[in-house]
Amino acid sequence: MTAPLGLIAGLGELPVAIAENAVSTGQGVYVLRLKGFEEPRLEKFEGSVVGLGEIGAVMDRLKAAGCRDVVFAGNVSRPDFKNLKLDFKGLSLLPKVISEARKGDDALLRVLVGEFEKNGFRVIGSDVAHASLLAPVGLIAGPQPTEAMMQDILVAAKVAAATGTLDIGQGCVVCDGLVLAVEAQEGTDEMLRRCAGLPAEIRGTQQARRGVLAKRPKPVQERRIDLPTTGVSTVELAAAAGLAGIAIEAGGALMLNRARMEQRAAELGVFIYGFPPETGVS
């Protein structure tokens, strides 16, 4: 009998896509929805709700369900550690978690991955759990980028690599060689909304599109937990900001509801392009 996939889930489309894929491929899934971040669309799958600090309970339930492979997916805000309800396992991890959290999200995630592996689980990435979500190389949808747009992709990819090295964010917007925005804790959607509010003379418009959004993994990050994700809203917000397109690292970024993303890109006149991992990396 195939061991079900253990899914520790927050909000959003990604955990839903992973759960549906696990069921459709015959593996099955056991979903632990994190309290305060329960995705309603996951209620139909076998599983339960657990608190963020109930690490022991999470492991016990995954073992009882027969899970060996575990994937973390979905949006979860960093908790207030002072008010977090902890079980014994969570309490024993707290000093290390707090210490690593000060170093950035990636260091914190590595603590969680390490603890699950010490307890016999194999932590896999979303890209392994649902490989068809990964972006391919080359033009994916929309019009072919011009040479000027390809140069903007190069600059944006380089800046995203630099800020990612500092564990800041995964995205950057560049127009005519000028950096308009870098992503931090607010996320891609809010960054794009900021761009839409910039003066039209330094960015594109819906009538004359210029500039690109680039998204790629942080060079320092734990890829099994936090790969960059794009979706229909990414396409729509990039279009609303007057951008010409979206560039994502091939093999290093996820596309949710890809068919609908491609459709919206064609309708709105923006491109989606998968750039090779070495782009912009010195």
PDB file of C-alpha atoms in Angstrom:
ATOM      1  CA  MET A   1       0.000   0.000   0.000  1.00  0.00           C
ATOM      2  CA  THR A   2       1.343   3.440  -0.965  1.00  0.00           C
ATOM      3  CA  ALA A   3       2.092   5.721   1.967  1.00  0.00           C
ATOM      4  CA  PRO A   4       0.003   8.905   1.739  1.00  0.00           C
ATOM      5  CA  LEU A   5       1.694  12.245   1.314  1.00  0.00           C
ATOM      6  CA  GLY A   6       1.760  14.278   4.506  1.00  0.00           C
ATOM      7  CA  LEU A   7       0.792  17.875   3.734  1.00  0.00           C
ATOM      8  CA  ILE A   8       1.325  20.623   6.328  1.00  0.00           C
ATOM      9  CA  ALA A   9      -0.779  23.372   4.841  1.00  0.00           C
ATOM     10  CA  GLY A  10      -1.387  27.079   5.054  1.00  0.00           C
ATOM     11  CA  LEU A  11      -3.583  29.250   2.868  1.00  0.00           C
ATOM     12  CA  GLY A  12      -3.739  29.530  -0.897  1.00  0.00           C
ATOM     13  CA  GLU A  13      -3.859  27.626  -4.143  1.00  0.00           C
ATOM     14  CA  LEU A  14      -0.583  25.685  -3.767  1.00  0.00           C
ATOM     15  CA  PRO A  15      -1.584  23.226  -1.008  1.00  0.00           C
ATOM     16  CA  VAL A  16      -4.898  22.602  -2.798  1.00  0.00           C
ATOM     17  CA  ALA A  17      -3.093  21.776  -6.050  1.00  0.00           C
ATOM     18  CA  ILE A  18      -0.677  19.438  -4.238  1.00  0.00           C
ATOM     19  CA  ALA A  19      -3.470  17.632  -2.382  1.00  0.00           C
ATOM     20  CA  GLU A  20      -5.519  17.185  -5.548  1.00  0.00           C
ATOM     21  CA  ASN A  21      -2.481  15.875  -7.424  1.00  0.00           C
ATOM     22  CA  ALA A  22      -1.650  13.363  -4.665  1.00  0.00           C
ATOM     23  CA  VAL A  23      -5.188  11.997  -4.820  1.00  0.00           C
ATOM     24  CA  SER A  24      -5.353  11.912  -8.622  1.00  0.00           C
ATOM     25  CA  THR A  25      -2.037  10.012  -8.862  1.00  0.00           C
ATOM     26  CA  GLY A  26      -3.219   7.401  -6.386  1.00  0.00           C
ATOM     27  CA  GLN A  27      -0.808   8.272  -3.588  1.00  0.00           C
ATOM     28  CA  GLY A  28      -3.393   9.818  -1.317  1.00  0.00           C
ATOM     29  CA  VAL A  29      -2.877  12.644   1.132  1.00  0.00           C
ATOM     30  CA  TYR A  30      -3.209  13.441   4.820  1.00  0.00           C
ATOM     31  CA  VAL A  31      -3.619  17.175   5.410  1.00  0.00           C
ATOM     32  CA  LEU A  32      -2.745  19.042   8.591  1.00  0.00           C
ATOM     33  CA  ARG A  33      -4.231  22.526   8.316  1.00  0.00           C
ATOM     34  CA  LEU A  34      -2.482  25.084  10.499  1.00  0.00           C
ATOM     35  CA  LYS A  35      -4.744  26.835  12.997  1.00  0.00           C
ATOM     36  CA  GLY A  36      -5.434  30.420  11.971  1.00  0.00           C
ATOM     37  CA  PHE A  37      -4.448  29.641   8.383  1.00  0.00           C
ATOM     38  CA  GLU A  38      -7.031  26.984   7.478  1.00  0.00           C
ATOM     39  CA  GLU A  39      -7.626  26.826   3.730  1.00  0.00           C
ATOM     40  CA  PRO A  40     -11.374  26.012   3.329  1.00  0.00           C
ATOM     41  CA  ARG A  41     -10.811  24.038   0.123  1.00  0.00           C
ATOM     42  CA  LEU A  42      -8.737  21.490   2.049  1.00  0.00           C
ATOM     43  CA  GLU A  43     -11.578  20.453   4.357  1.00  0.00           C
ATOM     44  CA  LYS A  44     -12.632  17.680   1.955  1.00  0.00           C
ATOM     45  CA  PHE A  45      -9.342  15.798   2.424  1.00  0.00           C
ATOM     46  CA  GLU A  46      -8.541  13.458   5.301  1.00  0.00           C
ATOM     47  CA  GLY A  47      -6.705  15.245   8.091  1.00  0.00           C
ATOM     48  CA  SER A  48      -7.160  17.671  10.962  1.00  0.00           C
ATOM     49  CA  VAL A  49      -6.302  21.135  12.295  1.00  0.00           C
ATOM     50  CA  VAL A  50      -3.205  21.703  14.447  1.00  0.00           C
ATOM     51  CA  GLY A  51      -1.607  24.706  16.085  1.00  0.00           C
ATOM     52  CA  LEU A  52       1.632  26.219  14.821  1.00  0.00           C
ATOM     53  CA  GLY A  53       3.398  25.292  18.063  1.00  0.00           C
ATOM     54  CA  GLU A  54       2.112  21.717  18.258  1.00  0.00           C
ATOM     55  CA  ILE A  55       5.139  20.133  16.601  1.00  0.00           C
ATOM     56  CA  GLY A  56       4.803  16.882  18.522  1.00  0.00           C
ATOM     57  CA  ALA A  57       1.133  16.557  17.615  1.00  0.00           C
ATOM     58  CA  VAL A  58       1.946  17.159  13.956  1.00  0.00           C
ATOM     59  CA  MET A  59       4.521  14.366  13.911  1.00  0.00           C
ATOM     60  CA  ASP A  60       2.310  11.969  15.872  1.00  0.00           C
ATOM     61  CA  ARG A  61      -0.614  12.448  13.493  1.00  0.00           C
ATOM     62  CA  LEU A  62       1.547  12.073  10.400  1.00  0.00           C
ATOM     63  CA  LYS A  63       3.017   8.828  11.760  1.00  0.00           C
ATOM     64  CA  ALA A  64      -0.437   7.520  12.671  1.00  0.00           C
ATOM     65  CA  ALA A  65      -1.605   8.227   9.119  1.00  0.00           C
ATOM     66  CA  GLY A  66       1.358   6.259   7.727  1.00  0.00           C
ATOM     67  CA  CYS A  67       3.057   9.256   6.087  1.00  0.00           C
ATOM     68  CA  ARG A  68       6.731   9.108   5.231  1.00  0.00           C
ATOM     69  CA  ASP A  69       7.072  11.988   2.749  1.00  0.00           C
ATOM     70  CA  VAL A  70       6.075  15.412   4.074  1.00  0.00           C
ATOM     71  CA  VAL A  71       5.610  18.673   2.196  1.00  0.00           C
ATOM     72  CA  PHE A  72       5.062  22.185   3.573  1.00  0.00           C
ATOM     73  CA  ALA A  73       2.884  24.403   1.373  1.00  0.00           C
ATOM     74  CA  GLY A  74       0.734  27.510   1.636  1.00  0.00           C
ATOM     75  CA  ASN A  75       0.859  30.990   3.089  1.00  0.00           C
ATOM     76  CA  VAL A  76       1.541  31.318   6.811  1.00  0.00           C
ATOM     77  CA  SER A  77       2.537  34.524   8.602  1.00  0.00           C
ATOM     78  CA  ARG A  78       5.436  34.421  11.028  1.00  0.00           C
ATOM     79  CA  PRO A  79       3.920  33.880  14.509  1.00  0.00           C
ATOM     80  CA  ASP A  80       4.332  35.930  17.651  1.00  0.00           C
ATOM     81  CA  PHE A  81       6.528  33.479  19.557  1.00  0.00           C
ATOM     82  CA  LYS A  82       5.585  35.027  22.926  1.00  0.00           C
ATOM     83  CA  ASN A  83       1.918  34.091  22.468  1.00  0.00           C
ATOM     84  CA  LEU A  84       2.376  30.766  20.668  1.00  0.00           C
ATOM     85  CA  LYS A  85       0.747  27.750  22.332  1.00  0.00           C
ATOM     86  CA  LEU A  86       3.366  25.009  22.454  1.00  0.00           C
ATOM     87  CA  ASP A  87       3.311  21.291  23.141  1.00  0.00           C
ATOM     88  CA  PHE A  88       6.348  19.556  24.689  1.00  0.00           C
ATOM     89  CA  LYS A  89       8.158  19.120  21.360  1.00  0.00           C
ATOM     90  CA  GLY A  90       7.445  22.726  20.367  1.00  0.00           C
ATOM     91  CA  LEU A  91       8.646  23.963  23.743  1.00  0.00           C
ATOM     92  CA  SER A  92      11.925  22.063  23.427  1.00  0.00           C
ATOM     93  CA  LEU A  93      12.527  23.610  19.997  1.00  0.00           C
ATOM     94  CA  LEU A  94      11.576  27.167  20.957  1.00  0.00           C
ATOM     95  CA  PRO A  95      15.043  28.521  21.936  1.00  0.00           C
ATOM     96  CA  LYS A  96      16.564  27.300  18.687  1.00  0.00           C
ATOM     97  CA  VAL A  97      13.604  28.539  16.641  1.00  0.00           C
ATOM     98  CA  ILE A  98      13.803  32.032  18.146  1.00  0.00           C
ATOM     99  CA  SER A  99      17.572  32.163  17.658  1.00  0.00           C
ATOM    100  CA  GLU A 100      17.388  31.121  14.005  1.00  0.00           C
ATOM    101  CA  ALA A 101      14.359  33.314  13.280  1.00  0.00           C
ATOM    102  CA  ARG A 102      16.521  36.380  13.936  1.00  0.00           C
ATOM    103  CA  LYS A 103      18.733  35.282  11.024  1.00  0.00           C
ATOM    104  CA  GLY A 104      15.852  35.245   8.535  1.00  0.00           C
ATOM    105  CA  ASP A 105      13.115  33.014   7.201  1.00  0.00           C
ATOM    106  CA  ASP A 106      15.467  30.551   5.560  1.00  0.00           C
ATOM    107  CA  ALA A 107      17.331  29.802   8.791  1.00  0.00           C
ATOM    108  CA  LEU A 108      14.004  29.274  10.581  1.00  0.00           C
ATOM    109  CA  LEU A 109      12.745  26.907   7.893  1.00  0.00           C
ATOM    110  CA  ARG A 110      15.937  24.853   8.063  1.00  0.00           C
ATOM    111  CA  VAL A 111      15.292  24.202  11.757  1.00  0.00           C
ATOM    112  CA  LEU A 112      11.844  22.790  10.977  1.00  0.00           C
ATOM    113  CA  VAL A 113      13.105  20.658   8.098  1.00  0.00           C
ATOM    114  CA  GLY A 114      15.935  19.287  10.240  1.00  0.00           C
ATOM    115  CA  GLU A 115      13.608  18.371  13.097  1.00  0.00           C
ATOM    116  CA  PHE A 116      11.234  16.446  10.830  1.00  0.00           C
ATOM    117  CA  GLU A 117      14.135  14.585   9.244  1.00  0.00           C
ATOM    118  CA  LYS A 118      15.544  13.672  12.664  1.00  0.00           C
ATOM    119  CA  ASN A 119      12.189  12.075  13.408  1.00  0.00           C
ATOM    120  CA  GLY A 120      12.233   9.839  10.351  1.00  0.00           C
ATOM    121  CA  PHE A 121      10.311  11.862   7.762  1.00  0.00           C
ATOM    122  CA  ARG A 122      11.548  12.764   4.289  1.00  0.00           C
ATOM    123  CA  VAL A 123      10.783  16.425   3.655  1.00  0.00           C
ATOM    124  CA  ILE A 124      10.194  17.064  -0.047  1.00  0.00           C
ATOM    125  CA  GLY A 125       9.582  20.262  -1.969  1.00  0.00           C
ATOM    126  CA  SER A 126       6.401  21.293  -3.723  1.00  0.00           C
ATOM    127  CA  ASP A 127       8.280  20.762  -6.978  1.00  0.00           C
ATOM    128  CA  VAL A 128       8.757  17.088  -6.104  1.00  0.00           C
ATOM    129  CA  ALA A 129       5.213  16.651  -4.825  1.00  0.00           C
ATOM    130  CA  HIS A 130       3.781  18.206  -8.020  1.00  0.00           C
ATOM    131  CA  ALA A 131       6.526  18.458 -10.656  1.00  0.00           C
ATOM    132  CA  SER A 132       4.242  19.753 -13.422  1.00  0.00           C
ATOM    133  CA  LEU A 133       3.939  23.081 -11.573  1.00  0.00           C
ATOM    134  CA  LEU A 134       7.545  24.011 -12.409  1.00  0.00           C
ATOM    135  CA  ALA A 135       8.078  26.706 -15.050  1.00  0.00           C
ATOM    136  CA  PRO A 136       9.785  25.579 -18.288  1.00  0.00           C
ATOM    137  CA  VAL A 137      12.496  27.434 -20.229  1.00  0.00           C
ATOM    138  CA  GLY A 138      11.530  29.986 -22.878  1.00  0.00           C
ATOM    139  CA  LEU A 139       8.357  31.788 -23.868  1.00  0.00           C
ATOM    140  CA  ILE A 140       5.400  30.299 -22.001  1.00  0.00           C
ATOM    141  CA  ALA A 141       2.589  32.656 -22.984  1.00  0.00           C
ATOM    142  CA  GLY A 142       1.858  36.037 -24.533  1.00  0.00           C
ATOM    143  CA  PRO A 143       3.896  38.081 -27.026  1.00  0.00           C
ATOM    144  CA  GLN A 144       7.608  37.515 -27.630  1.00  0.00           C
ATOM    145  CA  PRO A 145       9.719  39.861 -25.453  1.00  0.00           C
ATOM    146  CA  THR A 146      11.713  42.499 -27.316  1.00  0.00           C
ATOM    147  CA  GLU A 147      15.475  42.819 -26.911  1.00  0.00           C
ATOM    148  CA  ALA A 148      14.929  45.736 -24.497  1.00  0.00           C
ATOM    149  CA  MET A 149      12.589  43.590 -22.415  1.00  0.00           C
ATOM    150  CA  MET A 150      15.111  40.750 -22.376  1.00  0.00           C
ATOM    151  CA  GLN A 151      17.674  43.203 -21.016  1.00  0.00           C
ATOM    152  CA  ASP A 152      15.215  44.183 -18.280  1.00  0.00           C
ATOM    153  CA  ILE A 153      14.800  40.480 -17.456  1.00  0.00           C
ATOM    154  CA  LEU A 154      18.577  40.176 -17.096  1.00  0.00           C
ATOM    155  CA  VAL A 155      18.775  43.153 -14.727  1.00  0.00           C
ATOM    156  CA  ALA A 156      15.743  42.100 -12.687  1.00  0.00           C
ATOM    157  CA  ALA A 157      17.031  38.528 -12.362  1.00  0.00           C
ATOM    158  CA  LYS A 158      20.409  39.837 -11.201  1.00  0.00           C
ATOM    159  CA  VAL A 159      18.860  42.138  -8.598  1.00  0.00           C
ATOM    160  CA  ALA A 160      16.551  39.371  -7.359  1.00  0.00           C
ATOM    161  CA  ALA A 161      19.571  37.097  -6.943  1.00  0.00           C
ATOM    162  CA  ALA A 162      21.377  39.797  -4.941  1.00  0.00           C
ATOM    163  CA  THR A 163      18.473  40.582  -2.611  1.00  0.00           C
ATOM    164  CA  GLY A 164      17.772  36.872  -2.286  1.00  0.00           C
ATOM    165  CA  THR A 165      21.322  36.296  -1.070  1.00  0.00           C
ATOM    166  CA  LEU A 166      20.461  38.627   1.815  1.00  0.00           C
ATOM    167  CA  ASP A 167      17.212  36.672   2.463  1.00  0.00           C
ATOM    168  CA  ILE A 168      15.109  39.729   1.578  1.00  0.00           C
ATOM    169  CA  GLY A 169      12.786  38.520  -1.163  1.00  0.00           C
ATOM    170  CA  GLN A 170      12.332  36.671  -4.429  1.00  0.00           C
ATOM    171  CA  GLY A 171      11.138  39.328  -6.861  1.00  0.00           C
ATOM    172  CA  CYS A 172      12.171  42.532  -8.602  1.00  0.00           C
ATOM    173  CA  VAL A 173      10.556  44.902 -11.122  1.00  0.00           C
ATOM    174  CA  VAL A 174      12.733  46.680 -13.695  1.00  0.00           C
ATOM    175  CA  CYS A 175      11.720  49.094 -16.469  1.00  0.00           C
ATOM    176  CA  ASP A 176      14.203  50.351 -19.068  1.00  0.00           C
ATOM    177  CA  GLY A 177      17.054  49.272 -16.806  1.00  0.00           C
ATOM    178  CA  LEU A 178      15.670  51.163 -13.778  1.00  0.00           C
ATOM    179  CA  VAL A 179      14.790  49.171 -10.650  1.00  0.00           C
ATOM    180  CA  LEU A 180      11.244  50.149  -9.688  1.00  0.00           C
ATOM    181  CA  ALA A 181      10.707  47.776  -6.763  1.00  0.00           C
ATOM    182  CA  VAL A 182      12.142  44.810  -4.885  1.00  0.00           C
ATOM    183  CA  GLU A 183      10.051  42.326  -2.968  1.00  0.00           C
ATOM    184  CA  ALA A 184      10.359  42.059   0.797  1.00  0.00           C
ATOM    185  CA  GLN A 185       7.938  40.796   3.440  1.00  0.00           C
ATOM    186  CA  GLU A 186       4.892  42.328   1.749  1.00  0.00           C
ATOM    187  CA  GLY A 187       4.948  39.747  -1.055  1.00  0.00           C
ATOM    188  CA  THR A 188       4.711  39.953  -4.828  1.00  0.00           C
ATOM    189  CA  ASP A 189       1.118  41.143  -5.072  1.00  0.00           C
ATOM    190  CA  GLU A 190       1.690  44.163  -2.847  1.00  0.00           C
ATOM    191  CA  MET A 191       4.940  44.980  -4.648  1.00  0.00           C
ATOM    192  CA  LEU A 192       3.046  45.041  -7.959  1.00  0.00           C
ATOM    193  CA  ARG A 193       0.346  47.267  -6.462  1.00  0.00           C
ATOM    194  CA  ARG A 194       3.095  49.688  -5.410  1.00  0.00           C
ATOM    195  CA  CYS A 195       4.398  49.708  -8.964  1.00  0.00           C
ATOM    196  CA  ALA A 196       0.947  50.527 -10.293  1.00  0.00           C
ATOM    197  CA  GLY A 197       1.016  53.698  -8.198  1.00  0.00           C
ATOM    198  CA  LEU A 198       4.318  54.962  -9.587  1.00  0.00           C
ATOM    199  CA  PRO A 199       4.406  57.821 -12.124  1.00  0.00           C
ATOM    200  CA  ALA A 200       3.593  56.647 -15.644  1.00  0.00           C
ATOM    201  CA  GLU A 201       6.774  58.191 -17.044  1.00  0.00           C
ATOM    202  CA  ILE A 202       8.974  55.634 -15.239  1.00  0.00           C
ATOM    203  CA  ARG A 203       6.854  52.570 -15.930  1.00  0.00           C
ATOM    204  CA  GLY A 204       4.689  51.153 -18.659  1.00  0.00           C
ATOM    205  CA  THR A 205       0.993  51.684 -19.135  1.00  0.00           C
ATOM    206  CA  GLN A 206      -1.748  49.382 -20.342  1.00  0.00           C
ATOM    207  CA  GLN A 207      -1.581  51.181 -23.696  1.00  0.00           C
ATOM    208  CA  ALA A 208       2.227  51.057 -23.975  1.00  0.00           C
ATOM    209  CA  ARG A 209       3.623  48.252 -21.852  1.00  0.00           C
ATOM    210  CA  ARG A 210       7.187  48.436 -20.495  1.00  0.00           C
ATOM    211  CA  GLY A 211       9.117  46.728 -17.744  1.00  0.00           C
ATOM    212  CA  VAL A 212       9.191  43.239 -16.290  1.00  0.00           C
ATOM    213  CA  LEU A 213       8.710  41.365 -13.042  1.00  0.00           C
ATOM    214  CA  ALA A 214      11.336  38.686 -12.348  1.00  0.00           C
ATOM    215  CA  LYS A 215      10.885  35.997  -9.692  1.00  0.00           C
ATOM    216  CA  ARG A 216      13.446  33.416  -8.665  1.00  0.00           C
ATOM    217  CA  PRO A 217      14.454  31.420  -5.576  1.00  0.00           C
ATOM    218  CA  LYS A 218      16.776  33.038  -3.067  1.00  0.00           C
ATOM    219  CA  PRO A 219      20.247  31.540  -3.565  1.00  0.00           C
ATOM    220  CA  VAL A 220      20.432  30.835   0.181  1.00  0.00           C
ATOM    221  CA  GLN A 221      16.946  29.437   0.662  1.00  0.00           C
ATOM    222  CA  GLU A 222      15.642  26.034   1.671  1.00  0.00           C
ATOM    223  CA  ARG A 223      14.011  25.079  -1.624  1.00  0.00           C
ATOM    224  CA  ARG A 224      11.935  22.305  -0.137  1.00  0.00           C
ATOM    225  CA  ILE A 225       9.694  24.822   1.590  1.00  0.00           C
ATOM    226  CA  ASP A 226       9.708  28.234  -0.052  1.00  0.00           C
ATOM    227  CA  LEU A 227       9.943  28.144  -3.846  1.00  0.00           C
ATOM    228  CA  PRO A 228       8.573  31.287  -5.527  1.00  0.00           C
ATOM    229  CA  THR A 229       5.005  30.915  -6.715  1.00  0.00           C
ATOM    230  CA  THR A 230       3.080  32.708  -9.446  1.00  0.00           C
ATOM    231  CA  GLY A 231      -0.587  32.549 -10.327  1.00  0.00           C
ATOM    232  CA  VAL A 232      -3.391  34.288 -12.153  1.00  0.00           C
ATOM    233  CA  SER A 233      -3.267  37.243  -9.753  1.00  0.00           C
ATOM    234  CA  THR A 234       0.430  37.733 -10.607  1.00  0.00           C
ATOM    235  CA  VAL A 235      -0.459  38.088 -14.286  1.00  0.00           C
ATOM    236  CA  GLU A 236      -3.365  40.430 -13.619  1.00  0.00           C
ATOM    237  CA  LEU A 237      -1.471  42.697 -11.215  1.00  0.00           C
ATOM    238  CA  ALA A 238       1.561  42.875 -13.517  1.00  0.00           C
ATOM    239  CA  ALA A 239      -0.765  43.888 -16.333  1.00  0.00           C
ATOM    240  CA  ALA A 240      -2.498  46.478 -14.132  1.00  0.00           C
ATOM    241  CA  ALA A 241       0.928  47.994 -13.353  1.00  0.00           C
ATOM    242  CA  GLY A 242       1.608  48.456 -17.077  1.00  0.00           C
ATOM    243  CA  LEU A 243       4.333  45.833 -17.185  1.00  0.00           C
ATOM    244  CA  ALA A 244       5.170  44.027 -20.410  1.00  0.00           C
ATOM    245  CA  GLY A 245       5.640  40.662 -18.782  1.00  0.00           C
ATOM    246  CA  ILE A 246       6.665  38.248 -16.068  1.00  0.00           C
ATOM    247  CA  ALA A 247       9.947  36.323 -16.046  1.00  0.00           C
ATOM    248  CA  ILE A 248      10.373  33.337 -13.734  1.00  0.00           C
ATOM    249  CA  GLU A 249      13.307  31.033 -13.196  1.00  0.00           C
ATOM    250  CA  ALA A 250      12.800  27.823 -15.146  1.00  0.00           C
ATOM    251  CA  GLY A 251      12.864  24.828 -12.827  1.00  0.00           C
ATOM    252  CA  GLY A 252      12.929  27.120  -9.800  1.00  0.00           C
ATOM    253  CA  ALA A 253       9.468  28.693  -9.671  1.00  0.00           C
ATOM    254  CA  LEU A 254       5.927  27.324  -9.576  1.00  0.00           C
ATOM    255  CA  MET A 255       2.992  28.219 -11.820  1.00  0.00           C
ATOM    256  CA  LEU A 256      -0.421  27.670 -10.243  1.00  0.00           C
ATOM    257  CA  ASN A 257      -3.383  27.133 -12.561  1.00  0.00           C
ATOM    258  CA  ARG A 258      -1.025  27.416 -15.512  1.00  0.00           C
ATOM    259  CA  ALA A 259      -3.684  27.116 -18.218  1.00  0.00           C
ATOM    260  CA  ARG A 260      -5.593  30.066 -16.780  1.00  0.00           C
ATOM    261  CA  MET A 261      -2.338  32.049 -16.338  1.00  0.00           C
ATOM    262  CA  GLU A 262      -1.546  31.554 -20.017  1.00  0.00           C
ATOM    263  CA  GLN A 263      -5.059  32.516 -21.034  1.00  0.00           C
ATOM    264  CA  ARG A 264      -5.004  35.733 -18.998  1.00  0.00           C
ATOM    265  CA  ALA A 265      -1.531  36.627 -20.299  1.00  0.00           C
ATOM    266  CA  ALA A 266      -2.804  36.332 -23.871  1.00  0.00           C
ATOM    267  CA  GLU A 267      -5.937  38.341 -23.089  1.00  0.00           C
ATOM    268  CA  LEU A 268      -4.013  41.131 -21.348  1.00  0.00           C
ATOM    269  CA  GLY A 269      -1.091  41.259 -23.769  1.00  0.00           C
ATOM    270  CA  VAL A 270       1.678  40.396 -21.316  1.00  0.00           C
ATOM    271  CA  PHE A 271       4.279  37.669 -21.681  1.00  0.00           C
ATOM    272  CA  ILE A 272       5.330  34.892 -19.313  1.00  0.00           C
ATOM    273  CA  TYR A 273       8.915  33.807 -19.858  1.00  0.00           C
ATOM    274  CA  GLY A 274      11.025  31.123 -18.162  1.00  0.00           C
ATOM    275  CA  PHE A 275      14.670  32.185 -17.886  1.00  0.00           C
ATOM    276  CA  PRO A 276      17.545  29.722 -17.249  1.00  0.00           C
ATOM    277  CA  PRO A 277      18.833  29.514 -13.653  1.00  0.00           C
ATOM    278  CA  GLU A 278      22.211  30.988 -14.574  1.00  0.00           C
ATOM    279  CA  THR A 279      20.625  34.231 -15.852  1.00  0.00           C
ATOM    280  CA  GLY A 280      21.983  37.255 -13.995  1.00  0.00           C
ATOM    281  CA  VAL A 281      24.207  35.155 -11.748  1.00  0.00           C
ATOM    282  CA  SER A 282      27.882  36.166 -11.812  1.00  0.00           C
TER     283      SER A 282
END
